[in-house]
């Protein structure tokens, strides 16, 4: 036998052996997931909580950014018509320029210091918009897509509100971002400077509203959410429906510009901010060293990264978590902004390096999509154990003490965990059926 043939035989043997070993590993992992009673317990607790719609015990409002992440669970325990009605509320109080509010609340409970708006189409309700953020429009479109995915009810798209269909109103929301929150120079979505996906700006004062001190910037989170929303809109619009813009072309351009202006290839991470009217931070502060967890996870879900880059981002998230005693990959940013740079939020408080399963749990979908299921399971379990230990779902966790913080009965966390567990179980069930 010739030497080349021998080498070829050896190569085929080892490839076959490797493939067989990987298949066996997947079978073992699938069995572990399906047998893990902790997942069943958390999912059951989540569904019990998702019987309501407000964000949590500290909130009277239905927030669209939260509702978008627990709507699938809601549809398991509430009638679809009720869930549909809650979604349509956001369109009924939509701004004339297409903007979407953050939250809706019964008028009698509109007692926080927001600038409330009211609409004849939604009597008895008030609404508010945190103007520093640019994810409300994208969150609503994504929520409509999830509603259709679960129910199959596409009639929501042709529902007419104030003379416009929901389809038209979703496009109006996209147009609002293009007109009011857009950088022509960079071809990207803009917003005020906040911590990653957060809705509080550095300057002291009422941190959720743009003011004369606000520094406008571009970040990865807003752009990833926008592209995901466009992709969802294009996937659910009826065939033959004529759009007012080439949304696919816009989404493609955003992805291209994200890669050009925000992705730092040499360090395999996203630049925190690209500033448009100056930075709010001191000249000696190197913001680019901060890892943005939530925005990076959303970027992966939006399809901005390769498999190798996903692995690199995940490695950084895991490494950051290991530096704090009680952290998971849900830690918002790392390291945190020092108080001298971010007076409105001290280090390790809330969005400034607090640990949010609400976002960390979304990484499970990103990892599973790229075949990194073992990583997903191993990184998710600390979140599961923490939820069980605290006997409930909380808004965020202190990475230094492990204490549960913020709102209790936080439905955003419950929804994300429900979806992550469903995803892992679905993978495991599919894998276990393969011979």
Tab-separated table of C-alpha atoms in Angstrom, residues 66-403:
chain	number	residue	atom	x	y	z
A	66	UNK	CA	-39.722	43.763	28.991
A	67	UNK	CA	-42.926	42.493	27.360
A	68	UNK	CA	-40.909	41.627	24.250
A	69	UNK	CA	-38.870	39.182	26.318
A	70	UNK	CA	-41.703	37.417	28.142
A	71	UNK	CA	-44.512	37.412	25.569
A	72	UNK	CA	-43.913	33.769	24.613
A	73	UNK	CA	-44.412	32.704	28.205
A	74	UNK	CA	-47.461	34.970	28.518
A	75	UNK	CA	-49.064	33.205	25.577
A	76	UNK	CA	-48.724	29.894	27.441
A	77	UNK	CA	-50.839	31.090	30.354
A	78	UNK	CA	-52.994	33.964	29.065
A	79	UNK	CA	-55.576	34.029	26.225
A	80	UNK	CA	-54.025	35.173	22.958
A	81	UNK	CA	-56.665	37.908	22.551
A	82	UNK	CA	-55.643	39.413	25.884
A	83	UNK	CA	-51.953	39.377	24.913
A	84	UNK	CA	-52.843	40.854	21.524
A	85	UNK	CA	-54.805	43.659	23.202
A	86	UNK	CA	-51.786	44.559	25.337
A	87	UNK	CA	-49.575	44.730	22.246
A	88	UNK	CA	-52.021	46.925	20.367
A	89	UNK	CA	-51.998	49.446	23.223
A	90	UNK	CA	-48.535	50.554	22.151
A	91	UNK	CA	-49.767	51.274	18.633
A	92	UNK	CA	-52.819	53.142	19.946
A	93	UNK	CA	-50.608	55.629	21.785
A	94	UNK	CA	-47.897	55.801	19.092
A	95	UNK	CA	-46.566	59.279	18.369
A	96	UNK	CA	-47.540	61.109	15.182
A	97	UNK	CA	-43.894	60.865	14.096
A	98	UNK	CA	-43.955	57.086	14.555
A	99	UNK	CA	-42.171	56.861	17.919
A	100	UNK	CA	-43.132	54.136	20.379
A	101	UNK	CA	-43.360	54.660	24.147
A	102	UNK	CA	-41.521	52.647	26.782
A	103	UNK	CA	-44.412	51.899	29.070
A	104	UNK	CA	-48.183	52.133	29.408
A	105	UNK	CA	-49.920	52.381	32.756
A	106	UNK	CA	-53.426	52.977	34.049
A	107	UNK	CA	-53.918	56.748	34.324
A	108	UNK	CA	-54.707	56.489	38.032
A	109	UNK	CA	-51.279	54.933	38.597
A	110	UNK	CA	-49.301	57.450	36.505
A	111	UNK	CA	-47.489	58.840	39.527
A	112	UNK	CA	-43.778	58.606	38.623
A	113	UNK	CA	-41.911	61.705	37.431
A	114	UNK	CA	-42.307	60.938	33.740
A	115	UNK	CA	-43.621	63.258	31.048
A	116	UNK	CA	-46.827	61.318	30.400
A	117	UNK	CA	-48.754	61.283	27.158
A	118	UNK	CA	-52.380	60.399	26.572
A	119	UNK	CA	-54.398	59.374	23.512
A	120	UNK	CA	-58.091	59.257	22.622
A	121	UNK	CA	-57.488	55.792	21.157
A	122	UNK	CA	-56.405	54.528	24.579
A	123	UNK	CA	-58.737	56.024	27.202
A	124	UNK	CA	-57.895	55.390	30.831
A	125	UNK	CA	-54.198	54.863	30.130
A	126	UNK	CA	-51.060	56.998	30.206
A	127	UNK	CA	-47.672	56.368	28.636
A	128	UNK	CA	-44.094	57.603	28.829
A	129	UNK	CA	-40.903	57.357	26.810
A	130	UNK	CA	-37.356	57.196	28.173
A	131	UNK	CA	-35.828	59.378	25.475
A	132	UNK	CA	-32.190	58.435	26.140
A	133	UNK	CA	-32.775	54.947	24.712
A	134	UNK	CA	-33.590	53.789	21.156
A	135	UNK	CA	-34.994	50.305	21.560
A	136	UNK	CA	-38.728	50.846	22.050
A	137	UNK	CA	-39.669	50.753	18.359
A	138	UNK	CA	-37.526	47.678	17.727
A	139	UNK	CA	-38.853	45.907	20.820
A	140	UNK	CA	-42.483	46.309	19.733
A	141	UNK	CA	-41.866	44.927	16.238
A	142	UNK	CA	-39.982	41.957	17.696
A	143	UNK	CA	-42.835	41.309	20.139
A	144	UNK	CA	-45.397	41.234	17.308
A	145	UNK	CA	-43.244	38.649	15.506
A	146	UNK	CA	-43.095	36.467	18.632
A	147	UNK	CA	-46.872	36.751	19.008
A	148	UNK	CA	-47.367	35.478	15.451
A	149	UNK	CA	-44.756	32.731	15.863
A	150	UNK	CA	-46.581	31.311	18.890
A	151	UNK	CA	-50.198	31.837	17.830
A	152	UNK	CA	-50.049	31.789	14.034
A	153	UNK	CA	-52.450	34.750	14.175
A	154	UNK	CA	-51.427	37.115	11.379
A	155	UNK	CA	-54.630	39.158	11.627
A	156	UNK	CA	-52.778	41.460	14.026
A	157	UNK	CA	-50.864	42.829	11.033
A	158	UNK	CA	-54.002	44.115	9.313
A	159	UNK	CA	-55.637	45.456	12.476
A	160	UNK	CA	-56.518	49.099	11.758
A	161	UNK	CA	-55.754	51.666	14.453
A	162	UNK	CA	-56.507	55.322	13.819
A	163	UNK	CA	-56.795	54.725	10.081
A	164	UNK	CA	-53.489	52.839	9.787
A	165	UNK	CA	-52.774	49.129	9.832
A	166	UNK	CA	-50.283	47.649	12.277
A	167	UNK	CA	-48.040	46.917	9.285
A	168	UNK	CA	-48.025	50.613	8.381
A	169	UNK	CA	-47.460	51.622	11.971
A	170	UNK	CA	-44.448	49.323	12.275
A	171	UNK	CA	-42.939	50.978	9.218
A	172	UNK	CA	-43.702	54.380	10.773
A	173	UNK	CA	-41.692	53.261	13.806
A	174	UNK	CA	-38.744	52.350	11.573
A	175	UNK	CA	-39.015	55.691	9.775
A	176	UNK	CA	-38.985	57.550	13.100
A	177	UNK	CA	-35.601	56.028	13.899
A	178	UNK	CA	-34.326	56.875	10.426
A	179	UNK	CA	-35.394	60.514	10.817
A	180	UNK	CA	-34.855	61.234	14.498
A	181	UNK	CA	-32.239	58.732	15.679
A	182	UNK	CA	-29.917	58.328	12.732
A	183	UNK	CA	-26.377	59.341	11.834
A	184	UNK	CA	-26.002	60.017	8.125
A	185	UNK	CA	-22.240	60.178	8.612
A	186	UNK	CA	-21.998	56.624	9.946
A	187	UNK	CA	-25.232	55.116	8.623
A	188	UNK	CA	-26.161	53.848	12.095
A	189	UNK	CA	-28.816	54.243	14.786
A	190	UNK	CA	-28.090	56.811	17.505
A	191	UNK	CA	-29.119	57.382	21.119
A	192	UNK	CA	-27.927	59.112	24.251
A	193	UNK	CA	-24.865	57.815	26.091
A	194	UNK	CA	-25.908	55.062	28.515
A	195	UNK	CA	-24.346	51.934	30.015
A	196	UNK	CA	-24.647	49.245	27.325
A	197	UNK	CA	-28.398	48.541	26.909
A	198	UNK	CA	-29.298	50.733	29.884
A	199	UNK	CA	-31.608	53.733	29.967
A	200	UNK	CA	-29.744	56.064	32.340
A	201	UNK	CA	-27.230	58.660	31.170
A	202	UNK	CA	-24.070	59.664	33.111
A	203	UNK	CA	-25.032	63.230	33.958
A	204	UNK	CA	-26.775	63.818	37.278
A	205	UNK	CA	-30.449	64.625	37.240
A	206	UNK	CA	-33.397	62.780	35.683
A	207	UNK	CA	-31.252	60.260	33.852
A	208	UNK	CA	-33.841	58.825	31.471
A	209	UNK	CA	-34.556	62.013	29.505
A	210	UNK	CA	-32.412	63.827	26.976
A	211	UNK	CA	-31.401	67.300	28.186
A	212	UNK	CA	-28.900	70.042	27.352
A	213	UNK	CA	-26.052	67.988	28.855
A	214	UNK	CA	-26.760	64.829	26.868
A	215	UNK	CA	-24.022	63.429	24.663
A	216	UNK	CA	-25.449	61.595	21.670
A	217	UNK	CA	-23.667	58.456	20.563
A	218	UNK	CA	-23.832	55.209	18.601
A	219	UNK	CA	-23.723	51.847	20.364
A	220	UNK	CA	-24.065	48.204	19.393
A	221	UNK	CA	-27.272	47.464	21.312
A	222	UNK	CA	-29.531	49.957	19.510
A	223	UNK	CA	-28.241	48.896	16.102
A	224	UNK	CA	-28.546	45.176	16.807
A	225	UNK	CA	-32.120	45.627	18.036
A	226	UNK	CA	-33.011	47.651	14.927
A	227	UNK	CA	-31.688	45.014	12.548
A	228	UNK	CA	-33.413	42.197	14.442
A	229	UNK	CA	-36.668	44.153	14.198
A	230	UNK	CA	-36.271	44.710	10.458
A	231	UNK	CA	-35.537	41.020	9.950
A	232	UNK	CA	-38.672	40.156	11.935
A	233	UNK	CA	-40.787	42.630	9.967
A	234	UNK	CA	-39.620	41.227	6.631
A	235	UNK	CA	-40.264	37.676	7.817
A	236	UNK	CA	-43.871	38.339	8.859
A	237	UNK	CA	-45.088	40.847	6.251
A	238	UNK	CA	-47.464	39.350	3.660
A	239	UNK	CA	-46.054	38.440	0.283
A	240	UNK	CA	-46.800	41.240	-2.146
A	241	UNK	CA	-46.982	43.930	0.547
A	242	UNK	CA	-45.147	46.962	-0.803
A	243	UNK	CA	-42.884	48.556	1.797
A	244	UNK	CA	-42.139	52.273	1.859
A	245	UNK	CA	-38.385	51.655	2.152
A	246	UNK	CA	-35.905	48.987	1.114
A	247	UNK	CA	-35.633	47.676	4.647
A	248	UNK	CA	-33.464	44.727	3.698
A	249	UNK	CA	-30.964	47.080	2.128
A	250	UNK	CA	-30.986	49.274	5.228
A	251	UNK	CA	-30.427	46.269	7.519
A	252	UNK	CA	-27.541	45.090	5.344
A	253	UNK	CA	-25.984	48.546	5.437
A	254	UNK	CA	-26.305	48.768	9.223
A	255	UNK	CA	-24.530	45.435	9.612
A	256	UNK	CA	-21.768	46.598	7.272
A	257	UNK	CA	-21.358	49.880	9.147
A	258	UNK	CA	-21.369	48.132	12.534
A	259	UNK	CA	-18.482	46.002	11.344
A	260	UNK	CA	-16.681	49.079	10.066
A	261	UNK	CA	-17.178	51.468	12.969
A	262	UNK	CA	-17.965	49.473	16.129
A	263	UNK	CA	-16.304	46.060	15.857
A	264	UNK	CA	-12.717	46.190	17.140
A	265	UNK	CA	-11.175	43.282	15.287
A	266	UNK	CA	-7.839	43.353	17.086
A	267	UNK	CA	-9.462	42.710	20.484
A	268	UNK	CA	-12.577	40.855	19.219
A	269	UNK	CA	-15.089	43.083	21.003
A	270	UNK	CA	-17.426	45.985	20.383
A	271	UNK	CA	-16.537	49.608	20.955
A	272	UNK	CA	-18.789	50.973	23.723
A	273	UNK	CA	-19.635	54.281	22.034
A	274	UNK	CA	-18.976	56.304	18.932
A	275	UNK	CA	-19.618	59.919	19.964
A	276	UNK	CA	-21.403	62.512	17.847
A	277	UNK	CA	-21.171	65.692	19.947
A	278	UNK	CA	-18.352	64.920	22.344
A	279	UNK	CA	-17.854	62.393	25.115
A	280	UNK	CA	-19.245	62.869	28.645
A	281	UNK	CA	-16.121	61.209	30.057
A	282	UNK	CA	-12.711	62.625	30.901
A	283	UNK	CA	-9.895	62.520	28.330
A	284	UNK	CA	-7.817	60.124	30.450
A	285	UNK	CA	-10.623	57.560	30.740
A	286	UNK	CA	-10.229	54.667	28.276
A	287	UNK	CA	-13.821	53.549	27.735
A	288	UNK	CA	-12.831	51.076	25.019
A	289	UNK	CA	-11.469	48.707	27.686
A	290	UNK	CA	-15.003	48.075	28.953
A	291	UNK	CA	-16.739	44.913	27.744
A	292	UNK	CA	-20.407	45.427	26.842
A	293	UNK	CA	-22.238	42.185	27.631
A	294	UNK	CA	-25.858	42.764	26.677
A	295	UNK	CA	-25.132	44.650	23.478
A	296	UNK	CA	-22.634	42.005	22.386
A	297	UNK	CA	-25.190	39.244	22.975
A	298	UNK	CA	-27.794	41.120	20.921
A	299	UNK	CA	-25.236	41.667	18.146
A	300	UNK	CA	-24.696	37.912	17.920
A	301	UNK	CA	-28.459	37.343	17.780
A	302	UNK	CA	-28.673	39.942	15.014
A	303	UNK	CA	-26.185	37.958	12.931
A	304	UNK	CA	-23.299	40.419	13.108
A	305	UNK	CA	-20.593	37.907	14.079
A	306	UNK	CA	-18.870	34.786	12.793
A	307	UNK	CA	-18.654	31.521	14.737
A	308	UNK	CA	-15.060	32.238	15.742
A	309	UNK	CA	-16.019	35.721	16.953
A	310	UNK	CA	-18.930	34.337	18.965
A	311	UNK	CA	-16.523	31.976	20.715
A	312	UNK	CA	-14.160	34.890	21.414
A	313	UNK	CA	-16.940	37.089	22.825
A	314	UNK	CA	-18.204	34.248	24.983
A	315	UNK	CA	-14.706	33.593	26.308
A	316	UNK	CA	-14.442	37.243	27.358
A	317	UNK	CA	-17.845	37.168	29.075
A	318	UNK	CA	-16.882	34.052	31.015
A	319	UNK	CA	-13.489	35.527	31.955
A	320	UNK	CA	-15.121	38.737	33.204
A	321	UNK	CA	-17.604	36.757	35.316
A	322	UNK	CA	-14.787	34.823	36.964
A	323	UNK	CA	-13.264	38.071	38.242
A	324	UNK	CA	-16.213	38.662	40.583
A	325	UNK	CA	-17.285	36.196	43.266
A	326	UNK	CA	-20.984	36.066	42.412
A	327	UNK	CA	-21.084	36.999	38.731
A	328	UNK	CA	-22.493	35.185	35.704
A	329	UNK	CA	-22.180	36.151	32.046
A	330	UNK	CA	-25.199	38.407	32.638
A	331	UNK	CA	-22.955	41.075	34.171
A	332	UNK	CA	-23.861	44.201	32.204
A	333	UNK	CA	-20.395	45.664	31.658
A	334	UNK	CA	-16.907	44.936	32.921
A	335	UNK	CA	-15.078	46.640	34.416
A	336	UNK	CA	-17.727	49.086	35.700
A	337	UNK	CA	-17.594	52.821	35.102
A	338	UNK	CA	-16.027	54.615	38.098
A	339	UNK	CA	-18.368	57.034	39.869
A	340	UNK	CA	-16.124	59.939	38.862
A	341	UNK	CA	-17.061	59.220	35.249
A	342	UNK	CA	-20.656	58.120	35.792
A	343	UNK	CA	-22.113	60.168	38.705
A	344	UNK	CA	-25.662	58.933	38.048
A	345	UNK	CA	-24.791	55.310	38.850
A	346	UNK	CA	-22.061	53.985	41.115
A	347	UNK	CA	-19.903	51.002	40.173
A	348	UNK	CA	-21.570	47.605	40.637
A	349	UNK	CA	-24.956	49.286	40.976
A	350	UNK	CA	-27.911	48.479	38.720
A	351	UNK	CA	-26.840	48.689	35.055
A	352	UNK	CA	-23.224	49.583	35.911
A	353	UNK	CA	-21.912	46.001	36.313
A	354	UNK	CA	-24.983	44.631	38.005
A	355	UNK	CA	-25.747	41.058	36.929
A	356	UNK	CA	-28.902	40.737	34.807
A	357	UNK	CA	-30.164	37.295	33.837
A	358	UNK	CA	-32.621	39.260	31.682
A	359	UNK	CA	-29.766	39.718	29.220
A	360	UNK	CA	-27.346	36.947	30.179
A	361	UNK	CA	-30.038	34.369	29.538
A	362	UNK	CA	-30.332	35.530	25.928
A	363	UNK	CA	-26.832	34.255	25.288
A	364	UNK	CA	-28.245	30.730	25.384
A	365	UNK	CA	-29.988	31.333	22.069
A	366	UNK	CA	-26.851	32.826	20.592
A	367	UNK	CA	-24.682	29.894	21.679
A	368	UNK	CA	-27.145	27.190	20.643
A	369	UNK	CA	-27.476	28.802	17.212
A	370	UNK	CA	-23.726	28.372	16.768
A	371	UNK	CA	-23.628	24.801	18.058
A	372	UNK	CA	-22.081	25.751	21.410
A	373	UNK	CA	-24.732	23.938	23.430
A	374	UNK	CA	-22.444	22.648	26.170
A	375	UNK	CA	-21.217	26.192	26.801
A	376	UNK	CA	-24.813	27.394	26.888
A	377	UNK	CA	-25.865	24.820	29.458
A	378	UNK	CA	-22.818	25.287	31.698
A	379	UNK	CA	-23.143	29.082	31.657
A	380	UNK	CA	-26.888	29.009	32.250
A	381	UNK	CA	-26.902	26.725	35.302
A	382	UNK	CA	-25.477	29.376	37.704
A	383	UNK	CA	-28.433	31.591	36.760
A	384	UNK	CA	-30.816	28.692	37.380
A	385	UNK	CA	-29.286	27.881	40.770
A	386	UNK	CA	-29.416	31.540	41.768
A	387	UNK	CA	-33.106	31.792	40.875
A	388	UNK	CA	-33.924	28.701	42.926
A	389	UNK	CA	-31.840	29.874	45.881
A	390	UNK	CA	-33.650	33.239	45.914
A	391	UNK	CA	-37.029	31.522	45.429
A	392	UNK	CA	-38.017	33.851	42.638
A	393	UNK	CA	-37.022	36.154	39.815
A	394	UNK	CA	-35.260	39.419	40.568
A	395	UNK	CA	-34.300	42.378	38.425
A	396	UNK	CA	-30.546	42.190	39.013
A	397	UNK	CA	-27.911	40.755	41.342
A	398	UNK	CA	-24.930	42.254	43.164
A	399	UNK	CA	-21.804	40.510	41.830
A	400	UNK	CA	-19.826	41.316	44.976
A	401	UNK	CA	-22.313	40.064	47.581
A	402	UNK	CA	-24.625	37.860	45.528
A	403	UNK	CA	-27.672	39.709	46.905
